[in-house]
PDB file of C-alpha atoms in Angstrom:
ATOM      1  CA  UNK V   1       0.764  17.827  34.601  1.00 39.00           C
ATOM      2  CA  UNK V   2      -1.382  15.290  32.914  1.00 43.00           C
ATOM      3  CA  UNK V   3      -0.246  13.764  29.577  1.00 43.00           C
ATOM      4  CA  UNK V   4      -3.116  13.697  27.196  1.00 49.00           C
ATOM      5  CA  UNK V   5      -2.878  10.764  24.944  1.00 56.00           C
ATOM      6  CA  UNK V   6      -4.856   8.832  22.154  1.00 61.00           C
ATOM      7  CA  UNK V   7      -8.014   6.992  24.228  1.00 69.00           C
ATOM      8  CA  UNK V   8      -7.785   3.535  22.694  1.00 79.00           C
ATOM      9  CA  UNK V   9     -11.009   1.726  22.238  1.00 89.00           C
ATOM     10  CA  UNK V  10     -10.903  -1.380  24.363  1.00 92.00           C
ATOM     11  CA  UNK V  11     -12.872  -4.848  23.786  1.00 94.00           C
ATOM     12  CA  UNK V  12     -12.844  -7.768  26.607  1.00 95.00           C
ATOM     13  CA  UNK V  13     -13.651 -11.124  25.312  1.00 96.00           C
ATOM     14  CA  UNK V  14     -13.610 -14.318  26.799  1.00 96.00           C
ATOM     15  CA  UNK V  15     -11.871 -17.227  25.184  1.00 97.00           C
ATOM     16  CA  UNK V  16     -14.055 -19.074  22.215  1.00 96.00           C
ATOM     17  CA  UNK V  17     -15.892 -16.113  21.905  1.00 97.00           C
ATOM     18  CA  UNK V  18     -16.119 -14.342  18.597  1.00 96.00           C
ATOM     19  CA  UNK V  19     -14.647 -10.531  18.540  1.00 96.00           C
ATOM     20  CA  UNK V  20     -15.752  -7.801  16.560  1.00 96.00           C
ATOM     21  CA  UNK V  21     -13.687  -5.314  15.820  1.00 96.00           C
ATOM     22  CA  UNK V  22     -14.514  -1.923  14.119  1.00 94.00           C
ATOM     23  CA  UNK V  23     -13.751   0.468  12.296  1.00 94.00           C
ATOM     24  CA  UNK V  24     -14.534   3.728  10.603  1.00 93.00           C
ATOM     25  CA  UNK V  25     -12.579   5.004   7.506  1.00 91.00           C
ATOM     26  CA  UNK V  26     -12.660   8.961   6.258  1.00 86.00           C
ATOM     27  CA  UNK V  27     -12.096   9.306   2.676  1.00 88.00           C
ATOM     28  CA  UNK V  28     -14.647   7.844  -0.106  1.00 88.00           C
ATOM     29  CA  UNK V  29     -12.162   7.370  -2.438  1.00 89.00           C
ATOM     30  CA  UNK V  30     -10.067   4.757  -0.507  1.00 91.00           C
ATOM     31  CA  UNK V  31      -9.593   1.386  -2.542  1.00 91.00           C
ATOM     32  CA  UNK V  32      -7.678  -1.124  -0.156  1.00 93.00           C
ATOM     33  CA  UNK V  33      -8.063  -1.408   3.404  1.00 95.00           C
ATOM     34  CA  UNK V  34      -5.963  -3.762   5.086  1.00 95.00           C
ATOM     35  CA  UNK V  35      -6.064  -4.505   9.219  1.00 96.00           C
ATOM     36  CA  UNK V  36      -3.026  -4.889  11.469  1.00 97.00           C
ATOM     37  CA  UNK V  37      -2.790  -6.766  14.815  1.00 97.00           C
ATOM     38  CA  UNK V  38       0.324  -5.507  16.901  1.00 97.00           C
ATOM     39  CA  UNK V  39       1.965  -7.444  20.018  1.00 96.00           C
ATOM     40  CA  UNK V  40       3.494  -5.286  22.544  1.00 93.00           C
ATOM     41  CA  UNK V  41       7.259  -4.444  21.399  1.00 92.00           C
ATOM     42  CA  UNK V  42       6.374  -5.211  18.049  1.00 95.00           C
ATOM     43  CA  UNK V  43       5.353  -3.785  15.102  1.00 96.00           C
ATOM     44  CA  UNK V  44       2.079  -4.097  13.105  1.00 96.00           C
ATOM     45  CA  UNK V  45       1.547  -7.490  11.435  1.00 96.00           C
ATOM     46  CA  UNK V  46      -0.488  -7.795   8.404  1.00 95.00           C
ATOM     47  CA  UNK V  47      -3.727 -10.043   8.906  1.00 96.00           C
ATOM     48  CA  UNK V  48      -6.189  -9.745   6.395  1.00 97.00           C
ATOM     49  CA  UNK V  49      -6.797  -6.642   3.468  1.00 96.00           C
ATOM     50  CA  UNK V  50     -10.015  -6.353   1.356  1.00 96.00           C
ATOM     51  CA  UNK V  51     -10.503  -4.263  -2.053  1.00 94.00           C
ATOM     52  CA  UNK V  52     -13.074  -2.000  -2.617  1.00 93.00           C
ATOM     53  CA  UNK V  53     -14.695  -4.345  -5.415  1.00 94.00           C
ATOM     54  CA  UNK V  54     -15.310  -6.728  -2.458  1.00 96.00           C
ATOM     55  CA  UNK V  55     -17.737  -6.863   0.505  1.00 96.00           C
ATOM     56  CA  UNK V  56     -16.471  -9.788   2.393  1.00 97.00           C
ATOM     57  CA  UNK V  57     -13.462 -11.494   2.485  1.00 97.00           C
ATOM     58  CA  UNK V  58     -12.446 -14.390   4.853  1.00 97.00           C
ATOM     59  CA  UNK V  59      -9.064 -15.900   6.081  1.00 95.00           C
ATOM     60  CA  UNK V  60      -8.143 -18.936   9.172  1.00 93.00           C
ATOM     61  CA  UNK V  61     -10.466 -17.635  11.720  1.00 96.00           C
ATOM     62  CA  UNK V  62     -10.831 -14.105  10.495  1.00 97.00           C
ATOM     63  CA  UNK V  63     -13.550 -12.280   8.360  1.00 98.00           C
ATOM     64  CA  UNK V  64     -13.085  -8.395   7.093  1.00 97.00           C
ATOM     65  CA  UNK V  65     -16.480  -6.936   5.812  1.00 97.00           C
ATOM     66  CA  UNK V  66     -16.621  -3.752   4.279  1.00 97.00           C
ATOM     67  CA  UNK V  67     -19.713  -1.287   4.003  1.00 95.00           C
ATOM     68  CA  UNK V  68     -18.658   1.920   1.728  1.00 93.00           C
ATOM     69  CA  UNK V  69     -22.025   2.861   2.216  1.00 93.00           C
ATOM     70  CA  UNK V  70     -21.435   3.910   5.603  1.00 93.00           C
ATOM     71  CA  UNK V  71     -17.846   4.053   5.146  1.00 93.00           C
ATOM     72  CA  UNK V  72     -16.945   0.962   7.777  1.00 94.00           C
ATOM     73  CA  UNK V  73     -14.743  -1.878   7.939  1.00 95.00           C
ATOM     74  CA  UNK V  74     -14.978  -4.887  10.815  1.00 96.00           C
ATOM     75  CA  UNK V  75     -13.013  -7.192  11.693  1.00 97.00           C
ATOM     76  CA  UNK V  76     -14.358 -10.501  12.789  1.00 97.00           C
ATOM     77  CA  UNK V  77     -12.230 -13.259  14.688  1.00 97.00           C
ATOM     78  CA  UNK V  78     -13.762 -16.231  15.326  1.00 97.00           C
ATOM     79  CA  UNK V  79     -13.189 -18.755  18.490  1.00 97.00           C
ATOM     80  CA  UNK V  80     -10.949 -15.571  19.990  1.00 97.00           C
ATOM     81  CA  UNK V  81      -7.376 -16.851  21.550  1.00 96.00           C
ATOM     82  CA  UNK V  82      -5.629 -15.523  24.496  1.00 96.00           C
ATOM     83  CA  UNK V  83      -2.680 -15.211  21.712  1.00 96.00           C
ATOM     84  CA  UNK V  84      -5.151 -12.557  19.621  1.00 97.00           C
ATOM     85  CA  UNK V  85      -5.082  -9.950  22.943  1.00 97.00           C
ATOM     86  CA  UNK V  86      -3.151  -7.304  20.733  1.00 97.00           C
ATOM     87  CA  UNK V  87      -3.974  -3.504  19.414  1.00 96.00           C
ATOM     88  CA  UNK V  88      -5.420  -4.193  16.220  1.00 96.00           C
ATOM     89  CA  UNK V  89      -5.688  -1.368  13.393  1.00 93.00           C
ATOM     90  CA  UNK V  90      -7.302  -0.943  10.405  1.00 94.00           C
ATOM     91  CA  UNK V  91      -5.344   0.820   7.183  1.00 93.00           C
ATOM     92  CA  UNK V  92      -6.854   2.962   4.409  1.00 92.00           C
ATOM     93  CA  UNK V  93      -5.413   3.744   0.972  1.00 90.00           C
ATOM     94  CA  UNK V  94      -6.669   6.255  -1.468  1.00 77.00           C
ATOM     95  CA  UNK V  95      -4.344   7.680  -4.346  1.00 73.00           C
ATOM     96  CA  UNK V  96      -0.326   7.020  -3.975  1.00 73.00           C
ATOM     97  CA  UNK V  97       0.765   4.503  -1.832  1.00 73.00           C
ATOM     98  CA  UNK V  98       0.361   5.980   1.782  1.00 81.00           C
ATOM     99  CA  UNK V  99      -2.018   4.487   4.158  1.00 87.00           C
ATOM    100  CA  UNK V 100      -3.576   6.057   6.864  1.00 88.00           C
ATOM    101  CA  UNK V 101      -3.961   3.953  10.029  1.00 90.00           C
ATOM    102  CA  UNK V 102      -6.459   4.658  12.656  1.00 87.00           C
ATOM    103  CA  UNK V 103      -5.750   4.727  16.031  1.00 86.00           C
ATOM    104  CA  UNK V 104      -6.305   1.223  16.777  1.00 92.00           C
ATOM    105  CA  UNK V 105      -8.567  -1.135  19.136  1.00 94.00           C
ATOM    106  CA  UNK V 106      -6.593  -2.830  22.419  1.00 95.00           C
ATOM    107  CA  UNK V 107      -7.959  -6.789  22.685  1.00 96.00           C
ATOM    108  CA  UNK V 108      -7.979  -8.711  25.423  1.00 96.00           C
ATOM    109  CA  UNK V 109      -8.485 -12.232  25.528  1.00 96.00           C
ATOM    110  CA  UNK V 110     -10.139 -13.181  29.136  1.00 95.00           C
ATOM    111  CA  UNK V 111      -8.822 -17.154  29.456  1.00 91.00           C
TER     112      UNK V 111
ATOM    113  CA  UNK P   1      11.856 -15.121   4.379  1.00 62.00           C
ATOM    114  CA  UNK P   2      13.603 -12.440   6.220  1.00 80.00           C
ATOM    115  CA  UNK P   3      10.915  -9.794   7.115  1.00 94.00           C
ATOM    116  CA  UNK P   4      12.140  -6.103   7.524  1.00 97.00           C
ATOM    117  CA  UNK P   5      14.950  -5.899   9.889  1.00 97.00           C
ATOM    118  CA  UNK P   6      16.025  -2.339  11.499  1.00 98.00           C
ATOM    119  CA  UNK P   7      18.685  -1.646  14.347  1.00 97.00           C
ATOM    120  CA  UNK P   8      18.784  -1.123  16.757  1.00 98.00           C
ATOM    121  CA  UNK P   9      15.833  -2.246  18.212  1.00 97.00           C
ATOM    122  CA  UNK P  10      16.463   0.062  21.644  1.00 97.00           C
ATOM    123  CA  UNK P  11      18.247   3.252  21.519  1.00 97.00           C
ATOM    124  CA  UNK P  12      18.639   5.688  24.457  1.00 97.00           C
ATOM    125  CA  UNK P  13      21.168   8.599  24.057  1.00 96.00           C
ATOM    126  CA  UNK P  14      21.151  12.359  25.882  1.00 97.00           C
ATOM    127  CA  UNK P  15      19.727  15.243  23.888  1.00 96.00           C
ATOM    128  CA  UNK P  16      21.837  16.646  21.088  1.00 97.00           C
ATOM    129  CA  UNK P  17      23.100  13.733  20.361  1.00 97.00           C
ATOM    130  CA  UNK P  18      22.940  12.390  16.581  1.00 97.00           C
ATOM    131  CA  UNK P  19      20.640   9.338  16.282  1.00 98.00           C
ATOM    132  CA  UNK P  20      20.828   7.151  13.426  1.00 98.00           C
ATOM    133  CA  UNK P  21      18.134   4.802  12.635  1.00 98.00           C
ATOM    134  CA  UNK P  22      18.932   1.703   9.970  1.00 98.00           C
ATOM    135  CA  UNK P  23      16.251  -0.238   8.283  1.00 98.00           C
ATOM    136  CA  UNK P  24      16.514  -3.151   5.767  1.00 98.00           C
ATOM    137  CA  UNK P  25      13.642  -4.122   3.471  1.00 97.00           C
ATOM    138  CA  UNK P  26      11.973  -6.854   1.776  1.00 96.00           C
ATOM    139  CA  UNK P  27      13.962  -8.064  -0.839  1.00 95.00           C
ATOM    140  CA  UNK P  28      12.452  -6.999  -4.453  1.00 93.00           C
ATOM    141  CA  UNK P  29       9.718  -4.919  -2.516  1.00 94.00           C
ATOM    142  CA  UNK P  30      10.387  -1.065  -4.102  1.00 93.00           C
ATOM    143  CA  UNK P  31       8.846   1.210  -1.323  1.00 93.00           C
ATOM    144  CA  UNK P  32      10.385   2.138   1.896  1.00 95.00           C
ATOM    145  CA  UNK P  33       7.779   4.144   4.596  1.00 95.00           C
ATOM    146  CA  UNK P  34       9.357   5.278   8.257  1.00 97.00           C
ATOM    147  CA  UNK P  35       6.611   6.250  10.596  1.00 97.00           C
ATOM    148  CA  UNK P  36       6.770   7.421  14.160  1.00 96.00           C
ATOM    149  CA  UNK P  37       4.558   5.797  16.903  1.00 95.00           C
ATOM    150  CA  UNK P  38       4.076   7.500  20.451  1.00 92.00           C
ATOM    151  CA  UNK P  39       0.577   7.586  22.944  1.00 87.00           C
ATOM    152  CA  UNK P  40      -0.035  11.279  22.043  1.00 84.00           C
ATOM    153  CA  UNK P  41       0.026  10.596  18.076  1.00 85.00           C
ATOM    154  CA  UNK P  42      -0.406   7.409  17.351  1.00 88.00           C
ATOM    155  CA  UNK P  43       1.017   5.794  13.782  1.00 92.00           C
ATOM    156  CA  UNK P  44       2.081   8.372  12.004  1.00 92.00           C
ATOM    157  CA  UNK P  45       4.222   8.425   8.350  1.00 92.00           C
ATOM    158  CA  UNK P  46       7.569  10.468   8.198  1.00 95.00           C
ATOM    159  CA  UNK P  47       8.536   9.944   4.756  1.00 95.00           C
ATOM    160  CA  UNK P  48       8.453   7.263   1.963  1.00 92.00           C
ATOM    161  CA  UNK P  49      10.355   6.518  -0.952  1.00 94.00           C
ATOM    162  CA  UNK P  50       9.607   4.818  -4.190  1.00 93.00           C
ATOM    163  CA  UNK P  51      12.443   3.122  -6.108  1.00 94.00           C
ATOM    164  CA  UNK P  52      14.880   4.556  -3.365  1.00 95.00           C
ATOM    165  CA  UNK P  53      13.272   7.971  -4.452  1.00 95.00           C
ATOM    166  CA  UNK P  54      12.287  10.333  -1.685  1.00 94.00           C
ATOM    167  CA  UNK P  55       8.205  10.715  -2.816  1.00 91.00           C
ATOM    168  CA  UNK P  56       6.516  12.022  -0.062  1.00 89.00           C
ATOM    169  CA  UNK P  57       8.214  13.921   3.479  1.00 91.00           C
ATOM    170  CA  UNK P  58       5.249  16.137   4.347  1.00 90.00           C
ATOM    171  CA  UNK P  59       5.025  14.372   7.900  1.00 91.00           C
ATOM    172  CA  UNK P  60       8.875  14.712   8.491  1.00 94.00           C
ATOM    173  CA  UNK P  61       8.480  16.810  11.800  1.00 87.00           C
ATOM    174  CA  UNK P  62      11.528  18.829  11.482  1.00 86.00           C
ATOM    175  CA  UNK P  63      14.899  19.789   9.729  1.00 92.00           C
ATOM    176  CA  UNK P  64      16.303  17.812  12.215  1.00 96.00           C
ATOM    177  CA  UNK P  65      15.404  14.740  11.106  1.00 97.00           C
ATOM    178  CA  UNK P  66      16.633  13.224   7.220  1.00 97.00           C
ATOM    179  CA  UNK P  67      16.620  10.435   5.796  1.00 98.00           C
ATOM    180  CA  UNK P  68      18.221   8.559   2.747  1.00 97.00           C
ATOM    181  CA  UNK P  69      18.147   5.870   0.748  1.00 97.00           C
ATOM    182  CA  UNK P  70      20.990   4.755  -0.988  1.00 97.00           C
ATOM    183  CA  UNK P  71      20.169   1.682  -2.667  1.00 95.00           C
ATOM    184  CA  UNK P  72      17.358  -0.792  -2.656  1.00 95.00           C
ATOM    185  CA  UNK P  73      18.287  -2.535   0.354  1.00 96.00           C
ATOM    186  CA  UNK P  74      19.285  -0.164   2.799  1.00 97.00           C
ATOM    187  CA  UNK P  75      17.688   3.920   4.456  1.00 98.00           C
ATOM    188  CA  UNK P  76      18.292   5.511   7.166  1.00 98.00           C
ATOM    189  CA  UNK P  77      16.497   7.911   9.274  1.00 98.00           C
ATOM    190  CA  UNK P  78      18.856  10.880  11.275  1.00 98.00           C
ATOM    191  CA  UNK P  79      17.835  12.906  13.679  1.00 97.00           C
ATOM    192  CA  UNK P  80      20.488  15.738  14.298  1.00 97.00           C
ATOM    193  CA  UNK P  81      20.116  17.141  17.103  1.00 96.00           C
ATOM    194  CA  UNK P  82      17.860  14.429  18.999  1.00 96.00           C
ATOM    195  CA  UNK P  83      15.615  15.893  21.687  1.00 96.00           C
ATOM    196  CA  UNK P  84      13.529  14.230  24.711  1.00 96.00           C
ATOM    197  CA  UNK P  85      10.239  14.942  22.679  1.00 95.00           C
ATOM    198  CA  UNK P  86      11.552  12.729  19.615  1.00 96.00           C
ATOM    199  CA  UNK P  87      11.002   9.685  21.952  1.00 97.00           C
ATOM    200  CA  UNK P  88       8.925   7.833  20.281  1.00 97.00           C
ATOM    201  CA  UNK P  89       8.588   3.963  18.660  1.00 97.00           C
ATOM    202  CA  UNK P  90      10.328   4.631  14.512  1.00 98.00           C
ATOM    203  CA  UNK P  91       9.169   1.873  12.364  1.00 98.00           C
ATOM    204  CA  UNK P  92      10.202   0.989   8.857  1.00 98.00           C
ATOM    205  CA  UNK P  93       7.978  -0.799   6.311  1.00 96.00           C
ATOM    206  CA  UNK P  94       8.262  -1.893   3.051  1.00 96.00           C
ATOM    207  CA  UNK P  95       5.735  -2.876  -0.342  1.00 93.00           C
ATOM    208  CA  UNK P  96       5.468  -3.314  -3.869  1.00 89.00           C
ATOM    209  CA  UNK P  97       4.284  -0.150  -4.884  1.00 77.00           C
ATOM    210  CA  UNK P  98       2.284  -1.987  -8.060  1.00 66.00           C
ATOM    211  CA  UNK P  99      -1.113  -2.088  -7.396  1.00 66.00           C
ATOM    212  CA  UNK P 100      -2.697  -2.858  -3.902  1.00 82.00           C
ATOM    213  CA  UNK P 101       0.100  -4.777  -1.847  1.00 87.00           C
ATOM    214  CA  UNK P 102       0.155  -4.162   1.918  1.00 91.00           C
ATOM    215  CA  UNK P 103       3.101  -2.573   3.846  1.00 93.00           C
ATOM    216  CA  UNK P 104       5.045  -5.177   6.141  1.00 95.00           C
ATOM    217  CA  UNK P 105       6.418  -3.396   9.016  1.00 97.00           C
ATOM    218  CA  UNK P 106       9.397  -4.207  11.261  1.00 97.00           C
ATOM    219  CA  UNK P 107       9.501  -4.523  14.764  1.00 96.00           C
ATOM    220  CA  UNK P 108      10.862  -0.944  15.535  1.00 97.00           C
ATOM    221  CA  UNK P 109      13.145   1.045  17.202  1.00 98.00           C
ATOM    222  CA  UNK P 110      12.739   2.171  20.569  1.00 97.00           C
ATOM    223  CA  UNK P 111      13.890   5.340  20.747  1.00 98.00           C
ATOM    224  CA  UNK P 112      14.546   7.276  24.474  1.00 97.00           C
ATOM    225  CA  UNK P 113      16.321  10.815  24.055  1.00 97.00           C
ATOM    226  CA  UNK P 114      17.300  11.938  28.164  1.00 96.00           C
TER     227      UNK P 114
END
C-alpha cells in the first residue's frame, strides 16, 4: 500500500533571488530558536539562532526574525545560491536542553 | 576542529541482528542527544545525556534499543534485536548544556535492517 509520510513544504527560487523561509513554533515559553540547513546524506548544520530578547538578528547573507506575538520565526537568505537548495529546519527550546525541530522546508535553487 | 564523528556512516544487517551505533562528540561540549530521522517521523530525539548522565529517554522507542555513555568522549546507541522498521537515519549531536548553545549534529548513520 501507500506509505504516508511527512509532506515537506517546498520553495522554488531562482538564483539571486531572496528566499523566505518560515516557520511556526508551538510553545510560548521557548527562549532560543536556532535554524538548520541539511544537504542530502548529511546531517543538520547550524546556520543562524536568535534569543527571545531579540527580534532580528543577521549573519553573511542570512537574516532570522522572530515574532512571539504570533509565535513565528523566518528565515531570510539573501542573493539565494544553487549551493543553499537543502531542507532547512527551524529548532525550538523551552526548559532543559531538548529542542524540538519542525519538520523542515525542501529549497531549491533554480540556476 | 573535528565536528561530531559517528560510525559507521552506512549500516545494513538482517533482522535480529545486534546493531551498534558509535558517536564521538565535541571536545569539552557536556551533552550528548541521539535522534532518529525517517519520512514518516521526521527528527525525532531518542535520548540525551548531560555530563555522560542519561537525563531524558522518553522518546527511546523500545527496550530494544539502549544506550550508554561511558565517558565524555564516547556513547553508543544498541539496538538488540534490530528490525526492518528501525530503518531509519540515527544522528548524534552534541552542546554545552550552559545557557543557550546550539546542538551540532553529525552526519549520521544510515541504518537498513533486511
Amino acid at each position: 500500500g501507500e506509505s504516508v509520510g511527512l509532506h515537506l513544504p517546498t520553495l522554488s527560487v531562482q538564483e539571486g533571488d531572496n528566499s523566505i523561509i518560515n516557520c511556526a513554533y508551538s510553545n510560548s515559553a521557548s527562549d532560543y530558536f536556532i535554524w538548520y540547513k541539511q544537504e542530502s546524506g548529511k546531517g543538520p548544520q547550524f546556520i543562524i539562532d536568535i534569543r527571545s530578547n531579540m527580534d532580528k538578528r543577521q549573519g553573511q547573507r542570512v537574516t532570522v526574525l522572530l515574532n512571539k506575538t504570533v509565535k513565528h520565526l523566518s528565515l531570510q537568505i539573501a542573493a539565494t545560491q544553487p549551493g543553499d537548495s537543502a531542507v532547512y529546519f527551524c529548532a525550538e527550546k523551552a526548559t532543559g536542553n531538548q529542542f524540538y525541530f519542525g519538520t523542515g522546508t525542501s529549497l531549491t535553487v533554480i540556476p | 576542529d573535528a565536528g561530531v564523528i559517528q560510525s559507521p556512516r552506512h549500516e545494513v544487517t538482517e533482522m535480529g541482528q545486534e546493531v551498534t551505533l558509535r558517536c564521538k562528540p565535541i571536545s569539552g561540549h557536556n551533552s550528548l542527544f541521539w535522534y532518529r530521522q525517517t519520512m514518516m517521523r521526521g527528527l525525532e530525539l531518542l535520548i540525551y545525556f548531560n555530563n555522560n548522565v542519561p537525563i531524558d529517554d522518553s522518546g527511546m522507542p523500545e527496550d530494544r534499543f539502549s544506550a550508554k555513555m561511558p565517558n565524555a568522549s564516547f556513547s553508543t546507541l544498541k539496538i538488540q534485536p534490530s528490525e526492518p522498521r528501525d530503518s531509519a537515519v540515527y544522528f548524534c549531536a552534541s552542546s554545552w548544556t550552559f545557557s543557550n548553545q546550539p546542538q551540532h549534529f553529525g552526519d549520521g548513520t544510515r541504518l537498513s535492517i533486511l
